Amino acid sequence: MGDHNANVRPSNSKSSGATNPYSIDLDNFTKRLKLLYSHWSENNSDLWGASDALAVATPPPSEDLRYLKSSALNIWLVGYEFPETIMVFMKKQVHFLCSQKKASLLDVVKKSAKDSVGVEVVMHVKAKSDDGSGLMDNIFRAVHAQSNSNGHDTPVIGHIAKESPEGKLLEIWDGKLKNANCELSDVTNGFSELFAVKDNIELTNVRKAAFLTSSVMKQFVVPKLEKVIDEEKKVSHSSLMDDTEKAILEPARIKVKLKAENIDICYPPIFQSGGEFDLKPSAASNDENLYYDSTSVIVCAIGSRYNSYCSNVARTFLIDANSMQSKAYEVLLKAQEAAIGALKSGNKVSAVYQAALAVVEKDAPELAGSLTKTAGTGIGLEFRESGLSLNSKNDRILKPGMVFNVSLGFQNLQTETKNPKTQKFSVLLADTVIVGEKLPDVVTSKCSKAVKDVAYSFNDDDDEEEERPKARLEDKGGETTLSKATLRSDNQEISKEELRRQHQAELARQKNEETARRLAGGGSSASDNRGFVKTIGDLIAYKNVNDLPPPRDLMIQIDQKNEAVLLPIHGTMVPFHVATVKSVSSQQDSNRTCYIRIIFNVPGTPFSPHDANTLKFQGSIYLKEVSFRSKDSRHISEVVQQIKTLRRQVTSRESERAERATLVTQEKLQFASAKFKPIKLLDLWIRPVFSGRGRKLTGSLEAHANGFRYSTSRPDERVDVMYGNIKHAFFQPADKEMITLLHFHLHNHIMVGNKKTKDVQFYIEVMDVVQTVGGGKRSAYDPDEIEEEQRERDRKNKINMDFQNFVNRVNDVWGQPQFKALDLEFDQPLRELGFHGVPHKASAFIVPTSSCLVELIETPFVVITLSEIEIVNLERVGLGQKNFDMTIVFKDFKRDVLRIDSIPSTSLDNIKEWLNTTDLKYYESRLNLNWRPILKTITDDPEKFIEDGGWEFLNMEVSDSDSENSVDSDQGYEPSDVQSDSGSEDEGDDSESLVESEDDEDEDSEEDSDEDEGKTWEELEREASYADREKGDDSDSEEERKRRKMKAFGKARAPARAPHRRNASSSLPKRPKLR
């Protein structure tokens, strides 16, 4: 712990001296000296004991935490604490007895004191070897002289009676004070009243202290407790106290930008659990481990000081609370809110406690006896300001600017639990509150005390864990017990499956009704983006012949400014806009002659881009390609490179222009005010990345009044994401991934660089990808390896914590009334429900959230809003299949379905359970369906779709039962998956199956390989010819057969089917299915 009472402590005030590091704010001194003298004069008989002089002596510095009126007066008046200093205030003089260093610092106040109050400042400088007795006698002579001039024989000296003298100087002063032929009066109440109402500078210090205190509670204490409980660590109360004290004294650890030298603790942080509770601020955190079993209660209290001004907050956390504990907390919360509500200007102080007591007596009278005897105290330079106790007998009047620590609790309540450590519990709530002109201001409200934020439930997991060992024990009880356990397990599975089937049947009914209503109302009339026609601006290189550059030699020229390629044709330079160039290439022959070939975009050619200009000039004659010969190979290479570069630039610009033309106009970003700095995350990468070939840079993400801004050090790399445009926000900490990320899925597209996107992601790589030199595996006990792993873990935890703090603060902003309609909150993926699959081209881990199904690591990203899903079809589901596919059909039938392929069959049951829990109707099928014609059929004739049972055509169980009924009994059993050769041949290209299973592909390849190994191509050709002759198909000439044979040999693989399967109408191998 640092020195809590240093000789001179810097203040929060502005400096008046440039050279001295310690300077007194003379404006502040003048204002407060006037206030002291006016208050003393106006309330002398009531609060100041009719005193003629005020004597205040400050003790020497100490390492102990203590609150003294004398020290408070030093800080309040001059901004610093002056140990071993005696101050005596008289009507016409102020005497200071101190060391030379302090006297030189106080010299600057002489003129201000004379000008403002008309008092003379007299310095009595004490040498180190002097005990100060002579100087004290001089002060007492001055006091007597003033008293005699006023006609009083015995002066009345006001002093702070409760402060006992410490150190040699103060002991001598106390002895002389008691034997100085004067009357002593206690002026503690006068100073309490003087300090009670804070000015704006003091209130700013209180607010900063409260911000730090609530930030430590919210961003350090709560996550720390959650981590300890979640990981079931054994951590003592005293170690939690030490860690929290460090977090207060080093505010940068929790991203609070306050100077550490101005910060101190009010008291050592208090952590209590396990049935031992003391609700006093003087309580200490013991060495017992934090207790967080079921029905346990954890009480945390922390206080911090900023520029010596105090703040306090206390919270109670409930772990699997029972009804009594929950009721006690809810009543206490209501009582504290009532107490805070009574802190209004003009009310009596006693009204605060009475308001709290009234709530308790009404809602839980049995708890009234356990309520703390006060509702808190005044707080400021002292943690507990005397005279401002919030009890039932204090009749002082509340005034704006007063600050209170509103602290209420129930002490030592009893509840019935099996565990003796949780039978006795206490609950405590405390907040720092400023009395306003109209309403009280709770300056520690950042740290939530709502029941949902302090009550933790872990019972469900415990019950499941208890059930599992019971089942295992039953399995060990011999054959009979085993069979019973197995039957019970089977029945449970059957009932679970039956419940799921019943729920799905109800969902099918609801879904068909909903789809019918939507189709009847034209609900799926979204615009169809298929067949999008790309448009480019008018391709005009030169508006006038005179604009052409003066011809050099008859050589190919590139005009970068006008984006034109000038070609020499029949002695004339003919310009072509670079956008008309489709490709350009060059080659060199053996005679060192170079050729350049330029191919142009021509209407009607395959794969040529649709352009409005080609449609405009349909009747024109187009130049398709042109070639030139040159001996200058260097010039040809330069021309090819310049044309390609210019073409790439123009294409990029035009595509960006087309993209921007379709953007929805966003509102303008409103920056956070200078008073409240924006919430910020540093060193982030962005996806999609900015274009450009320069080195990629990290940037910072700032949360402003109505949106986020991401920017790097380059002025053109900037992205604004408006809160109103955010559809979903995700926070995914690094668990088994290499990155921690924030992801925003938007309503409308925005431009990131020159890319149009609806998904913007900001991330940090939590660990560096490194490879060991030599590639050897290092020992698990290598100290360097262990240290490196620990560093990586610490880095990952720090990054995750920084992101979590950012997310929490942004969630607080989104909770404000102006953003309620947006319904925004960061969602976190539920890894335990995730599964592997292939949504695009690469395998990825797909994870549900509370409102979406997402994949945020691999690009392109997947963000599917669950409320937009019509149905889910699980395809290729069957016995023996290793994988299956998931097809997601959206409510907008003109939107393409989304396929997630190759999901392991082991995930099938979990996916069904998740879909059922989220009220999504799913079907199963053995084949992949071609969904475009299906959806087109539905939209073309929705009435027939509804008449035919809606989506029930996908119901595999219904289809199977219908097919079984239609088969005659004498036909025998034939598996539905087995198809005849002719059937499979006939399906060919128009089969519904677009993606076949990997197992089927393996079987096909095995068949082909068997055929390859068995017979040569000549043998197969002879057999085919023989078969053709047998069927009478011998019309092919020998020449034709030789041609087919050469063509077959030119292929790199065997035919897809054996030759004996060919039809008489075609001797060529059948074209394989599209896969």
XYZ file of N, CA and C in Angstrom, residues 516 639 931 955:
12
model
N -49.402 -20.047 -45.797
C -50.623 -19.780 -46.576
C -51.015 -18.313 -46.471
N 3.698 -2.313 -73.102
C 2.332 -2.034 -73.556
C 1.354 -3.024 -72.916
N -33.843 -27.165 -55.335
C -34.803 -26.278 -54.678
C -35.307 -25.152 -55.564
N -42.286 -34.648 -45.775
C -42.345 -35.542 -44.625
C -42.032 -36.964 -45.068
